[in-house]
Amino acid sequence: MADDGESLESWLNRATNPSNRQEDWEYIMGFCDQVNKELEGPQISAKLLVHKIQSPQEWEALQSLTVLEACMKNCGRRFHNEVGKFRFLNELVKVISPKVRSSKPWSKR
């Protein structure tokens, strides 16, 4: 399913597109396949997912959580190790806790 020409970011953008009328499982699973295929897939995907989960567009954020769940079920230990790190979990806490939102961002851009 995952095409060599598609980046993790392009798979995720399609899977979480706010104009999607429903969850697009072709792109969700394509993202998972690409995470497993790339050497740095788990690290890159975790950063991309955090950004999407924090989206002010509710539908985009909800679709991102579905992608995260699919990755938890399909991407194995390397992905689990990455999302189990404090950095990732702290970013998720920011979504639900206003007090934490003012702390340092995920990365310096």
PDB file of C-alpha atoms in Angstrom:
ATOM      1  CA  MET A   1       0.000   0.000   0.000  1.00  0.00           C
ATOM      2  CA  ALA A   2       2.734   2.509   0.928  1.00  0.00           C
ATOM      3  CA  ASP A   3       4.379   3.862  -2.206  1.00  0.00           C
ATOM      4  CA  ASP A   4       8.109   4.640  -2.229  1.00  0.00           C
ATOM      5  CA  GLY A   5       7.314   8.084  -3.635  1.00  0.00           C
ATOM      6  CA  GLU A   6       5.058   9.063  -0.733  1.00  0.00           C
ATOM      7  CA  SER A   7       6.440  10.672   2.407  1.00  0.00           C
ATOM      8  CA  LEU A   8       5.117  10.103   5.903  1.00  0.00           C
ATOM      9  CA  GLU A   9       3.884  13.672   5.898  1.00  0.00           C
ATOM     10  CA  SER A  10       1.926  13.263   2.661  1.00  0.00           C
ATOM     11  CA  TRP A  11       0.284  10.032   3.913  1.00  0.00           C
ATOM     12  CA  LEU A  12      -0.663  11.740   7.186  1.00  0.00           C
ATOM     13  CA  ASN A  13      -1.955  14.862   5.440  1.00  0.00           C
ATOM     14  CA  ARG A  14      -4.267  12.730   3.336  1.00  0.00           C
ATOM     15  CA  ALA A  15      -5.347  10.581   6.293  1.00  0.00           C
ATOM     16  CA  THR A  16      -6.219  13.642   8.382  1.00  0.00           C
ATOM     17  CA  ASN A  17      -7.470  16.023   5.722  1.00  0.00           C
ATOM     18  CA  PRO A  18     -10.190  18.196   7.304  1.00  0.00           C
ATOM     19  CA  SER A  19     -12.260  17.821   4.120  1.00  0.00           C
ATOM     20  CA  ASN A  20     -12.466  14.024   4.521  1.00  0.00           C
ATOM     21  CA  ARG A  21     -16.089  13.070   5.029  1.00  0.00           C
ATOM     22  CA  GLN A  22     -15.073   9.989   7.000  1.00  0.00           C
ATOM     23  CA  GLU A  23     -11.897   8.231   8.101  1.00  0.00           C
ATOM     24  CA  ASP A  24      -9.847   7.213   5.071  1.00  0.00           C
ATOM     25  CA  TRP A  25      -8.428   3.804   5.939  1.00  0.00           C
ATOM     26  CA  GLU A  26      -6.399   3.535   2.744  1.00  0.00           C
ATOM     27  CA  TYR A  27      -4.298   6.500   3.830  1.00  0.00           C
ATOM     28  CA  ILE A  28      -4.315   5.583   7.519  1.00  0.00           C
ATOM     29  CA  MET A  29      -2.902   2.137   6.757  1.00  0.00           C
ATOM     30  CA  GLY A  30      -0.580   3.610   4.130  1.00  0.00           C
ATOM     31  CA  PHE A  31       0.836   5.856   6.848  1.00  0.00           C
ATOM     32  CA  CYS A  32       1.339   2.832   9.128  1.00  0.00           C
ATOM     33  CA  ASP A  33       3.068   0.919   6.335  1.00  0.00           C
ATOM     34  CA  GLN A  34       5.364   3.864   5.680  1.00  0.00           C
ATOM     35  CA  VAL A  35       6.206   4.190   9.402  1.00  0.00           C
ATOM     36  CA  ASN A  36       7.306   0.555   9.385  1.00  0.00           C
ATOM     37  CA  LYS A  37       9.233   0.928   6.140  1.00  0.00           C
ATOM     38  CA  GLU A  38      11.365   3.961   7.032  1.00  0.00           C
ATOM     39  CA  LEU A  39      14.387   3.681   9.293  1.00  0.00           C
ATOM     40  CA  GLU A  40      13.414   6.854  11.174  1.00  0.00           C
ATOM     41  CA  GLY A  41       9.685   6.235  10.691  1.00  0.00           C
ATOM     42  CA  PRO A  42       8.702   6.038  14.358  1.00  0.00           C
ATOM     43  CA  GLN A  43      10.586   9.212  15.313  1.00  0.00           C
ATOM     44  CA  ILE A  44       9.326  11.238  12.357  1.00  0.00           C
ATOM     45  CA  SER A  45       5.754   9.966  12.656  1.00  0.00           C
ATOM     46  CA  ALA A  46       5.560  10.782  16.363  1.00  0.00           C
ATOM     47  CA  LYS A  47       6.463  14.418  15.677  1.00  0.00           C
ATOM     48  CA  LEU A  48       4.011  14.628  12.784  1.00  0.00           C
ATOM     49  CA  LEU A  49       1.214  13.039  14.815  1.00  0.00           C
ATOM     50  CA  VAL A  50       1.700  15.368  17.779  1.00  0.00           C
ATOM     51  CA  HIS A  51       1.390  18.368  15.494  1.00  0.00           C
ATOM     52  CA  LYS A  52      -1.835  17.034  13.946  1.00  0.00           C
ATOM     53  CA  ILE A  53      -3.333  15.994  17.293  1.00  0.00           C
ATOM     54  CA  GLN A  54      -2.828  19.567  18.513  1.00  0.00           C
ATOM     55  CA  SER A  55      -4.678  20.973  15.491  1.00  0.00           C
ATOM     56  CA  PRO A  56      -7.305  23.617  16.269  1.00  0.00           C
ATOM     57  CA  GLN A  57      -9.493  21.885  13.650  1.00  0.00           C
ATOM     58  CA  GLU A  58     -11.393  19.299  15.663  1.00  0.00           C
ATOM     59  CA  TRP A  59     -11.982  16.847  12.787  1.00  0.00           C
ATOM     60  CA  GLU A  60      -8.296  16.886  11.829  1.00  0.00           C
ATOM     61  CA  ALA A  61      -7.308  16.244  15.452  1.00  0.00           C
ATOM     62  CA  LEU A  62      -9.826  13.400  15.819  1.00  0.00           C
ATOM     63  CA  GLN A  63      -8.617  11.743  12.625  1.00  0.00           C
ATOM     64  CA  SER A  64      -5.059  12.054  13.958  1.00  0.00           C
ATOM     65  CA  LEU A  65      -6.041  10.132  17.078  1.00  0.00           C
ATOM     66  CA  THR A  66      -7.440   7.392  14.836  1.00  0.00           C
ATOM     67  CA  VAL A  67      -4.117   7.291  12.984  1.00  0.00           C
ATOM     68  CA  LEU A  68      -2.289   7.073  16.317  1.00  0.00           C
ATOM     69  CA  GLU A  69      -4.500   4.166  17.370  1.00  0.00           C
ATOM     70  CA  ALA A  70      -3.873   2.395  14.042  1.00  0.00           C
ATOM     71  CA  CYS A  71      -0.128   2.865  14.510  1.00  0.00           C
ATOM     72  CA  MET A  72      -0.318   1.452  18.030  1.00  0.00           C
ATOM     73  CA  LYS A  73      -1.961  -1.661  16.597  1.00  0.00           C
ATOM     74  CA  ASN A  74       0.182  -2.009  13.461  1.00  0.00           C
ATOM     75  CA  CYS A  75       3.602  -0.419  13.918  1.00  0.00           C
ATOM     76  CA  GLY A  76       5.233  -2.537  16.597  1.00  0.00           C
ATOM     77  CA  ARG A  77       7.788  -2.012  19.296  1.00  0.00           C
ATOM     78  CA  ARG A  78       9.862   0.730  17.655  1.00  0.00           C
ATOM     79  CA  PHE A  79       6.763   2.920  17.373  1.00  0.00           C
ATOM     80  CA  HIS A  80       5.609   2.015  20.899  1.00  0.00           C
ATOM     81  CA  ASN A  81       9.008   2.987  22.294  1.00  0.00           C
ATOM     82  CA  GLU A  82       8.842   6.374  20.579  1.00  0.00           C
ATOM     83  CA  VAL A  83       5.340   7.311  21.714  1.00  0.00           C
ATOM     84  CA  GLY A  84       6.104   6.066  25.206  1.00  0.00           C
ATOM     85  CA  LYS A  85       8.772   8.730  25.649  1.00  0.00           C
ATOM     86  CA  PHE A  86       8.102  11.641  27.964  1.00  0.00           C
ATOM     87  CA  ARG A  87       8.461  14.141  25.106  1.00  0.00           C
ATOM     88  CA  PHE A  88       5.546  12.638  23.162  1.00  0.00           C
ATOM     89  CA  LEU A  89       3.347  12.068  26.192  1.00  0.00           C
ATOM     90  CA  ASN A  90       3.937  15.604  27.467  1.00  0.00           C
ATOM     91  CA  GLU A  91       2.733  16.967  24.131  1.00  0.00           C
ATOM     92  CA  LEU A  92      -0.475  14.917  24.444  1.00  0.00           C
ATOM     93  CA  VAL A  93      -1.037  16.265  27.953  1.00  0.00           C
ATOM     94  CA  LYS A  94      -0.911  19.787  26.512  1.00  0.00           C
ATOM     95  CA  VAL A  95      -4.010  19.013  24.461  1.00  0.00           C
ATOM     96  CA  ILE A  96      -6.108  18.400  27.549  1.00  0.00           C
ATOM     97  CA  SER A  97      -4.421  20.579  30.161  1.00  0.00           C
ATOM     98  CA  PRO A  98      -4.374  24.376  29.693  1.00  0.00           C
ATOM     99  CA  LYS A  99      -1.683  24.804  32.368  1.00  0.00           C
ATOM    100  CA  VAL A 100       0.840  22.732  30.440  1.00  0.00           C
ATOM    101  CA  ARG A 101       0.241  24.452  27.078  1.00  0.00           C
ATOM    102  CA  SER A 102       2.522  27.344  27.946  1.00  0.00           C
ATOM    103  CA  SER A 103       5.602  25.113  28.408  1.00  0.00           C
ATOM    104  CA  LYS A 104       8.267  24.491  25.769  1.00  0.00           C
ATOM    105  CA  PRO A 105       7.130  23.303  22.329  1.00  0.00           C
ATOM    106  CA  TRP A 106       8.071  19.888  20.904  1.00  0.00           C
ATOM    107  CA  SER A 107      10.981  21.208  18.870  1.00  0.00           C
ATOM    108  CA  LYS A 108      12.559  24.501  17.947  1.00  0.00           C
ATOM    109  CA  ARG A 109      11.429  25.475  14.452  1.00  0.00           C
TER     110      ARG A 109
END
